[in-house]
Coordinates of C-alpha atoms and ligand atoms in Angstrom, one line a residue:
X652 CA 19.0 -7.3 -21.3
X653 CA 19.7 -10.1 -18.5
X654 CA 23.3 -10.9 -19.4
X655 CA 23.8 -13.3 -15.9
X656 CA 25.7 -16.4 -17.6
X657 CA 25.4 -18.6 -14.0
X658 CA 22.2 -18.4 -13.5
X659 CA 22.1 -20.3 -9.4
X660 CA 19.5 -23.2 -8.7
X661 CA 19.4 -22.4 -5.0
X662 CA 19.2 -19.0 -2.8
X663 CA 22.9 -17.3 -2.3
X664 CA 23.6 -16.4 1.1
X665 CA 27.3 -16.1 0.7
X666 CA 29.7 -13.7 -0.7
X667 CA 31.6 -16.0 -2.3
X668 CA 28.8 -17.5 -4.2
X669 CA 27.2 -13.7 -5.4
X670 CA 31.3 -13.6 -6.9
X671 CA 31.2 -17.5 -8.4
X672 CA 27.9 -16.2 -10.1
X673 CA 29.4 -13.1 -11.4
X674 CA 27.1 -11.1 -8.9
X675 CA 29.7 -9.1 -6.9
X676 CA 33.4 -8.4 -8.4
X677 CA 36.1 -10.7 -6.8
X678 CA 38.2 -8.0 -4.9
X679 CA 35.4 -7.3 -3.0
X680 CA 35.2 -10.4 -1.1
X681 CA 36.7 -9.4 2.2
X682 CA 34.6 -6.2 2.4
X683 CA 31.4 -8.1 1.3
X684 CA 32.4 -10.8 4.2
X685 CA 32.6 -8.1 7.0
X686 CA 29.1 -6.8 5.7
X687 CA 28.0 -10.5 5.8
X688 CA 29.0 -11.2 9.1
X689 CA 26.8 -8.2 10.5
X690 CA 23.7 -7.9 8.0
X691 CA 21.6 -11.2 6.4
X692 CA 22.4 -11.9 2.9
X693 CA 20.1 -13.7 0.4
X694 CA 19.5 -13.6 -3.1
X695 CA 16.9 -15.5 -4.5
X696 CA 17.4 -17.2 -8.4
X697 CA 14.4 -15.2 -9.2
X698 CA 15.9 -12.2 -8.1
X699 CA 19.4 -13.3 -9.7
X700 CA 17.7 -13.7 -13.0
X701 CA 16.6 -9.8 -12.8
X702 CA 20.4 -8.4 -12.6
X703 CA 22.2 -7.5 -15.7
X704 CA 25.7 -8.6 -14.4
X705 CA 27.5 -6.3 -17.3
X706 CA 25.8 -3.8 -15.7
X707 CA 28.0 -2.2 -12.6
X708 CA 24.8 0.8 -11.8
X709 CA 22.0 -2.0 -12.0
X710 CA 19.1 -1.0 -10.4
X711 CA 18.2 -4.9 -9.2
X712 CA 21.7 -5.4 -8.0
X713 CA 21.4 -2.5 -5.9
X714 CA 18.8 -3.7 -3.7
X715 CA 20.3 -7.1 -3.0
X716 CA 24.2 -7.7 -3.5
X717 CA 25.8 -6.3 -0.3
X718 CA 28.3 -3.2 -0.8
X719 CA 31.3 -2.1 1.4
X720 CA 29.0 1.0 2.1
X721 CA 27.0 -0.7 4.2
X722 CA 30.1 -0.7 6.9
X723 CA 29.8 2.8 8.1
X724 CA 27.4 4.4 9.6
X725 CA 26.6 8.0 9.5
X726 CA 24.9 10.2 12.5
X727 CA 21.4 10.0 13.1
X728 CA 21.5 6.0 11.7
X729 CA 19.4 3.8 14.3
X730 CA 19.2 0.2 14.6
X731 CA 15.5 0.5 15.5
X732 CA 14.9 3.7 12.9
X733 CA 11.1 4.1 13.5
X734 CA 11.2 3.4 17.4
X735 CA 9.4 -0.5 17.1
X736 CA 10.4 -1.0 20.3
X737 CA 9.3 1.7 21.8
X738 CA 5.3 0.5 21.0
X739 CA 6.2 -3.1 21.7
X740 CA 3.9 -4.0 24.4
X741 CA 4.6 -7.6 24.2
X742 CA 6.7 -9.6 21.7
X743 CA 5.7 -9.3 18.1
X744 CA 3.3 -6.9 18.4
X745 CA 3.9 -2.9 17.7
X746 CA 0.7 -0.7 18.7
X747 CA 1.7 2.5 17.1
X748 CA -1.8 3.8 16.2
X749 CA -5.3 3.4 18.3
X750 CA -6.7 1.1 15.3
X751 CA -3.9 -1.1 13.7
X752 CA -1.4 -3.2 15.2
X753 CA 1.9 -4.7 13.7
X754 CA 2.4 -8.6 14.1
X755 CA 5.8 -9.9 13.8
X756 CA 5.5 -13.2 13.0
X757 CA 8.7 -14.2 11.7
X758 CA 12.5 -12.5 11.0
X759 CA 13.4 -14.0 7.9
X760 CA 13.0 -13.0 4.4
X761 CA 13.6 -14.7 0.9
X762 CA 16.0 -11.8 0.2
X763 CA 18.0 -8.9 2.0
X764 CA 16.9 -5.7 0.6
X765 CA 20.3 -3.5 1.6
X766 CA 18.5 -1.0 3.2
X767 CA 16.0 -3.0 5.4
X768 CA 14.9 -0.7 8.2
X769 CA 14.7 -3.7 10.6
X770 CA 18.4 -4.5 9.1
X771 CA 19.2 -5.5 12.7
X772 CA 16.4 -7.2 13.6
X773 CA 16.0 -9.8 10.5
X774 CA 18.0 -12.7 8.8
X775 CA 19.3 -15.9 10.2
X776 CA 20.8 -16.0 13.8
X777 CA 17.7 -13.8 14.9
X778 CA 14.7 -16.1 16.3
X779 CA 13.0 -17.6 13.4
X780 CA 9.6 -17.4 14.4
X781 CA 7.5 -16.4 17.4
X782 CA 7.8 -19.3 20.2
X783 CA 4.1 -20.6 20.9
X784 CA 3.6 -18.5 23.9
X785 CA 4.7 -15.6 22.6
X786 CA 2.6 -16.2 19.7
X787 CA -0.5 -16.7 22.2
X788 CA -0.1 -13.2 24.5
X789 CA 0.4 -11.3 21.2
X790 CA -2.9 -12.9 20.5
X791 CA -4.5 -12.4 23.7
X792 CA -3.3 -8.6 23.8
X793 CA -5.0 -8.3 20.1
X794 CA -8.1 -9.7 21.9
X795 CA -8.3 -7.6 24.5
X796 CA -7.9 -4.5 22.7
X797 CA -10.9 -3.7 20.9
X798 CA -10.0 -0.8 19.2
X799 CA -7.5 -2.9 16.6
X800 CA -9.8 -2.9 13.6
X801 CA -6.8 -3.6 11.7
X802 CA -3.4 -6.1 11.8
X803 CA -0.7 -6.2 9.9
X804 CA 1.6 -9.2 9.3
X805 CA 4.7 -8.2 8.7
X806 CA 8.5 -8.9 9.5
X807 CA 10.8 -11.0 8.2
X808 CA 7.8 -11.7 5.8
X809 CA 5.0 -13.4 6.5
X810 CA 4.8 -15.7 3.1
X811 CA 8.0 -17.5 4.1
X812 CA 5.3 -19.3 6.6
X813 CA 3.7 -22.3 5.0
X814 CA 0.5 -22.4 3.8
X815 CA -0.7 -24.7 6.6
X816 CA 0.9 -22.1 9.6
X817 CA -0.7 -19.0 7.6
X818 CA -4.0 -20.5 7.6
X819 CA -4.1 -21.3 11.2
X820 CA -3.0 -17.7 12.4
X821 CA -5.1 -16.2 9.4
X822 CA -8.2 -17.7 11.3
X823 CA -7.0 -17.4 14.8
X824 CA -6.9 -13.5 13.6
X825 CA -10.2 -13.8 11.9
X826 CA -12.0 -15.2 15.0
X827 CA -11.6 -12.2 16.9
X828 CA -14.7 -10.5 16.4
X829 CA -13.6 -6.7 16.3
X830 CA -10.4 -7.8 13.6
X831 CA -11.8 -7.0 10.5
X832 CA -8.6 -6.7 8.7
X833 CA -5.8 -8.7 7.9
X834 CA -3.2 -7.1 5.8
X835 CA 0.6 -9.1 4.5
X836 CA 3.3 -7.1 3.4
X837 CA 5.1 -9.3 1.6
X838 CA 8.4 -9.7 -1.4
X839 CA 7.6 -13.5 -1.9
X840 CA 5.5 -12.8 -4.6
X841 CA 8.6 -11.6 -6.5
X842 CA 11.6 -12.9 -4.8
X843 CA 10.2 -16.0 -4.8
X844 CA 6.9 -16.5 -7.0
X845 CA 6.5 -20.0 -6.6
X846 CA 5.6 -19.6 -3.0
X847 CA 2.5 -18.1 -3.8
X848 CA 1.3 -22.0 -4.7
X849 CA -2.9 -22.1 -5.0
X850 CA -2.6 -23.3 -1.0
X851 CA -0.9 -20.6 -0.3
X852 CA -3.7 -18.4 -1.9
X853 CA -5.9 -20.4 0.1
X854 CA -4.7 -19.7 3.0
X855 CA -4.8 -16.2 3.2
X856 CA -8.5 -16.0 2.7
X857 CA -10.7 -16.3 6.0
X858 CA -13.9 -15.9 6.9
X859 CA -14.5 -13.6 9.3
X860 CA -12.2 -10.4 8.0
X861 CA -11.2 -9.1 4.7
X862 CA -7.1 -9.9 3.6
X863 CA -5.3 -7.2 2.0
X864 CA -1.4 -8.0 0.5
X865 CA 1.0 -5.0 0.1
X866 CA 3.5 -5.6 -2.3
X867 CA 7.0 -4.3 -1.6
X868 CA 8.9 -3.7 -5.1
X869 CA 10.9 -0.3 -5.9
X870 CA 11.4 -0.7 -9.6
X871 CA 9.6 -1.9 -12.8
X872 CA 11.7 -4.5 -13.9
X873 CA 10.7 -6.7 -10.0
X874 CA 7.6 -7.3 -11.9
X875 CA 8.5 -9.8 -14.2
X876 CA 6.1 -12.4 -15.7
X877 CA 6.0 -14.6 -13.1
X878 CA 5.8 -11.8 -10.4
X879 CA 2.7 -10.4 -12.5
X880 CA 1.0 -14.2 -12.5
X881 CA 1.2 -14.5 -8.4
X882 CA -0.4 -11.1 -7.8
X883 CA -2.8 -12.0 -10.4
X884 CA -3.5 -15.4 -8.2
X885 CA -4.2 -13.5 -5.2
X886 CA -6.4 -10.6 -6.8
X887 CA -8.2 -13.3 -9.1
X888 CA -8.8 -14.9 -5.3
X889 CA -10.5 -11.7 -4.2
X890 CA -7.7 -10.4 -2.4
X891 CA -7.0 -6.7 -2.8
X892 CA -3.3 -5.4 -3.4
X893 CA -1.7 -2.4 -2.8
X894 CA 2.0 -1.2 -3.1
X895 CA 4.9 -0.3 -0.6
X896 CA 8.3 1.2 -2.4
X897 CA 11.2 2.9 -0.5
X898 CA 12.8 5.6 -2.6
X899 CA 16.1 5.1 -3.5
X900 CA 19.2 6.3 -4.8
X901 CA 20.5 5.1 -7.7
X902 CA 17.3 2.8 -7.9
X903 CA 14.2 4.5 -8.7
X904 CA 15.2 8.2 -7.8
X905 CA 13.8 9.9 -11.6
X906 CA 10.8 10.5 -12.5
X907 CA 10.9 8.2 -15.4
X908 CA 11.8 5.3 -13.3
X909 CA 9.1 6.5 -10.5
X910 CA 6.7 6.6 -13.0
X911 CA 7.1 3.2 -14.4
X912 CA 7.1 1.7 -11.3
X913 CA 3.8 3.1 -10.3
X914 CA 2.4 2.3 -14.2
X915 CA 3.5 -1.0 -14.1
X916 CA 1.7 -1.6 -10.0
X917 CA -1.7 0.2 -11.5
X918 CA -1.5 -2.5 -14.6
X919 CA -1.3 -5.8 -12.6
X920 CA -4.2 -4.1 -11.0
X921 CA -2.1 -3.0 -7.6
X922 CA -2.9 0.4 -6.5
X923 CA 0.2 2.4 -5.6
X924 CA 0.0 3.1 -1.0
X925 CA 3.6 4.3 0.2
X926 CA 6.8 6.0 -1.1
X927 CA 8.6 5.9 1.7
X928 CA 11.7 8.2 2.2
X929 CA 14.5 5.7 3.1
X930 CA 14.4 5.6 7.3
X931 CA 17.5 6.0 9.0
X932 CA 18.6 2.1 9.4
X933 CA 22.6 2.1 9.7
X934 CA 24.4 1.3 6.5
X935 CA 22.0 2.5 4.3
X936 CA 23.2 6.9 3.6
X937 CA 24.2 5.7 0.2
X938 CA 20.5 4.4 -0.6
X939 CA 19.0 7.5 0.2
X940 CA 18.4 10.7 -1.3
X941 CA 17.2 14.0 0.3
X942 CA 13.2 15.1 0.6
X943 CA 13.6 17.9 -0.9
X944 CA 14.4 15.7 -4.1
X945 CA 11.8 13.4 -2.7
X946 CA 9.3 15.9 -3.6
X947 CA 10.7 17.5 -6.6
X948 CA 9.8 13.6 -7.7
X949 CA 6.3 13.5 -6.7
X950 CA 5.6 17.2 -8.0
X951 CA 7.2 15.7 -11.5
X952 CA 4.7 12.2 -10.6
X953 CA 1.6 14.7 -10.4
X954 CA 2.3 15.9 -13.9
X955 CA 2.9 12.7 -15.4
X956 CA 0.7 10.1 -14.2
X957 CA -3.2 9.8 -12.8
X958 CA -4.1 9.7 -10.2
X959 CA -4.7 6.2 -9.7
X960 CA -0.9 5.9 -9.9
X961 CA 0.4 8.5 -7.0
X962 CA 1.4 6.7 -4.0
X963 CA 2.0 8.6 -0.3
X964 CA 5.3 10.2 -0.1
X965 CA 6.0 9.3 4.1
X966 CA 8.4 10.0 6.5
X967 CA 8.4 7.3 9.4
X968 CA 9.2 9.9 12.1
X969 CA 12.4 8.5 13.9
X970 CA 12.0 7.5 17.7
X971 CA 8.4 6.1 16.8
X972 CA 5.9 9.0 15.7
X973 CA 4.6 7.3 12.8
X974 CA 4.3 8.2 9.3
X975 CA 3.2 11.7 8.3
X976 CA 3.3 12.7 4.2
X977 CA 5.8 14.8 3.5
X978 CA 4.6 15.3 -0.4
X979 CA 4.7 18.9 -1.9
X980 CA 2.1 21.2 -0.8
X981 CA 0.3 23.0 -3.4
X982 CA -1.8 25.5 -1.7
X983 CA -0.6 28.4 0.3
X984 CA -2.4 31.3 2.2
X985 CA -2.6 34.5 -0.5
X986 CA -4.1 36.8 3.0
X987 CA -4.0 36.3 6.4
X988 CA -6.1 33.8 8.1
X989 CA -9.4 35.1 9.5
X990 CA -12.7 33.6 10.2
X991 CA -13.1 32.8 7.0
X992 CA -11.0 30.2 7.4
X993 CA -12.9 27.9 10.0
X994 CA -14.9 25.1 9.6
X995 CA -18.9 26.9 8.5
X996 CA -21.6 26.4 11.1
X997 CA -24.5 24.6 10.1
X998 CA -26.5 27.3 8.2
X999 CA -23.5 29.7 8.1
X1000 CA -22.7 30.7 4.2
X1001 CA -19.4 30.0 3.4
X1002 CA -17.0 32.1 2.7
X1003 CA -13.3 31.3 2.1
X1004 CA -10.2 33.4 2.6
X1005 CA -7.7 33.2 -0.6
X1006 CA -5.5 30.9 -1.2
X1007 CA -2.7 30.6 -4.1
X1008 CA -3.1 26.7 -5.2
X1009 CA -0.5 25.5 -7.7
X1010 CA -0.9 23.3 -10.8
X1011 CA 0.7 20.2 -12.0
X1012 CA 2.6 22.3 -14.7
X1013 CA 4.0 24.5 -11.5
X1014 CA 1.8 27.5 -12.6
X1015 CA -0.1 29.5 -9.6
X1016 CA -4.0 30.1 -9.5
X1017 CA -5.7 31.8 -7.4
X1018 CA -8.7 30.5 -5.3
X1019 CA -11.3 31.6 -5.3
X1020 CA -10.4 33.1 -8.8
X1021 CA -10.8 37.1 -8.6
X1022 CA -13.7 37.8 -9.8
Ligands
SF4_2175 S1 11.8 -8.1 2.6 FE1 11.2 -6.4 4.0 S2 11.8 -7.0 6.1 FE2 12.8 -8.4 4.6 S3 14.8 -7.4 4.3 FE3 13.5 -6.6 2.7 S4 12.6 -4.7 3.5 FE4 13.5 -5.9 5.2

């Protein structure tokens, strides 16, 4: 299936080297150059070794080798598509929602997904890593909020940190007595599976809150064997995984590719979170599709797979409203809302209006069924 003859021992960061490795067609350099020169490029060997090179639709290739699409921008595209900035209290941190808080440890990644939603905020050039005072007030606000149950390391990724810096922030997190969480959404463990060494895996457990990873993949074939054996390190650690794909065109946009994905997450023992509809990050209109085919998809995923496998189809709300699912809805009013319809008192009988609810085939019931 992988026909890549020149396979590369190091990361490729440069157009010219995606061409020299039979990545990118030669008559694209100066296009790919323009693209380089405004959004980070980096393909891993790990991720090189998952494109079929004879293949010019490949569903790997997609996701990483820059295209001359990415140089305009249609209306609507943002540079900060889900309003970060706007919930940025201090540097590095995003407080969005009353329990859960977004740390931004670092802006690099071992790859460039295409249509990265914080495009403009990773890659080299960008500040590498929060400065030690930064690091500090983000902790300090964490601290002195004590409704954040919850943080979530994210980025740039956080497993491009070593082992020894993880550990210190993992317990710097954990000693804060109202953090119980600590969640890492992460494509190390298949851009680059070697990071996710034993120390590694060691340093992401603490005492004092539970660690959660969320993997980011969008198609089957991301989980190759040695992707499968890091999650497997972490979940044989204790660490529980969950999944985060973007939905994209030309990528994973069928059902049958949807479903594999999710198949293959629920078999290394990760349970499927987010489909997200591709935000609004500039560059990126030929990546996504519409939500109306969005959830045509999941209505088509409800009929094929368990439910074990069904992630959350969500819309990041542009301008910073947060996610709301934006899945098919399968029940409908059949008469008008009265009474009925409320929340029973304690001791009230219940007694519903009806509703029309539809089936995974697409076939409407009635409910409560006439009697
Ligand atoms: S790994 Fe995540 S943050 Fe990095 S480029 Fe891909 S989507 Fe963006």
């Amino acid at each position: 299936m992988n026909k890549i003859a020149r396979n590369p021992a190091t990361t490729l960061r440069e157009p010219a080297q995606l061409i020299a490795h039979g990545l990118a067609p030669a008559a694209s350099l100066s296009d790919l150059e323009q693209v380089a020169a405004r959004y980070a490029v980096a393909v891993t060997p790990d991720i090189a070794a998952l494109i079929d090179v004879e293949d010019p639709d490949d569903p790997i290739a997609r996701q990483f080798i820059p295209s001359a699409e990415e140089l305009s921008s249609q209306p609507g595209e943002d540079a900060d598509p889900i309003g970060d900035h706007a919930h940025s209290p201090v540097d590095g941190i995003v407080h969005r929602y009353p329990d859960r808080v977004l740390f931004k440890l670092v802006h690099v990644c071992a790859v460039y997904c295409r249509f990265c939603f914080r495009r403009e905020m990773v890659g080299p050039g960008k500040a590498t890593a929060l400065e030690p005072a930064a690091y500090h007030a983000a902790l300090d606000y964490i601290r002195s909020h004590r409704e954040i149950w919850e943080v979530i390391l994210t980025g740039g990724d956080p497993l491009m940190l070593s082992p020894r810096r993880l550990a210190e922030i993992m317990a710097d997190l954990a000693a804060i007595d109202h953090v119980k969480i600590i969640r890492l959404h992460t494509r190390v463990p298949i851009a680059d599976p070697a990071r996710v060494s034993a120390e590694m895996v060691a340093a992401l457990k603490v005492a004092g809150a539970t660690t959660w990873v969320a993997l980011h993949a969008n198609h089957a074939r991301e989980l190759s064997d040695k992707a499968r054996a890091a999650c497997a390190a972490l979940i044989d650690a204790g660490i529980p995984m969950v999944s985060q794909s973007v939905l994209l065109r030309g990528v994973n946009d069928d059902a049958v590719t949807l479903e594999s994905l999710m198949r293959a997450f629920v078999e290394c023992r990760i349970k499927p979170y987010y489909l997200h509809h591709g935000d609004l990050a500039p560059g990126t209109a030929h990546l996504r599709t519409t939500l109306a085919h969005g959830q045509e998809l999941m209505r088509a995923l409800r009929g094929r797979v368990s439910g074990l496998c069904q992630p959350d189809y969500v819309l990041d709300i542009p301008g910073g409203y947060g996610k709301a699912p934006v899945g098919p809805n399968y029940l409908s009013q059949a008469n008008s809302f009265s009474r009925a319809d409320s929340v029973p008192e304690k001791g009230e009988p219940v007694s519903e209006s009806r509703y029309r609810v539809v089936d995974y085939c697409g076939d409407v019931h009635l409910y409560p069924p006439k009697s």
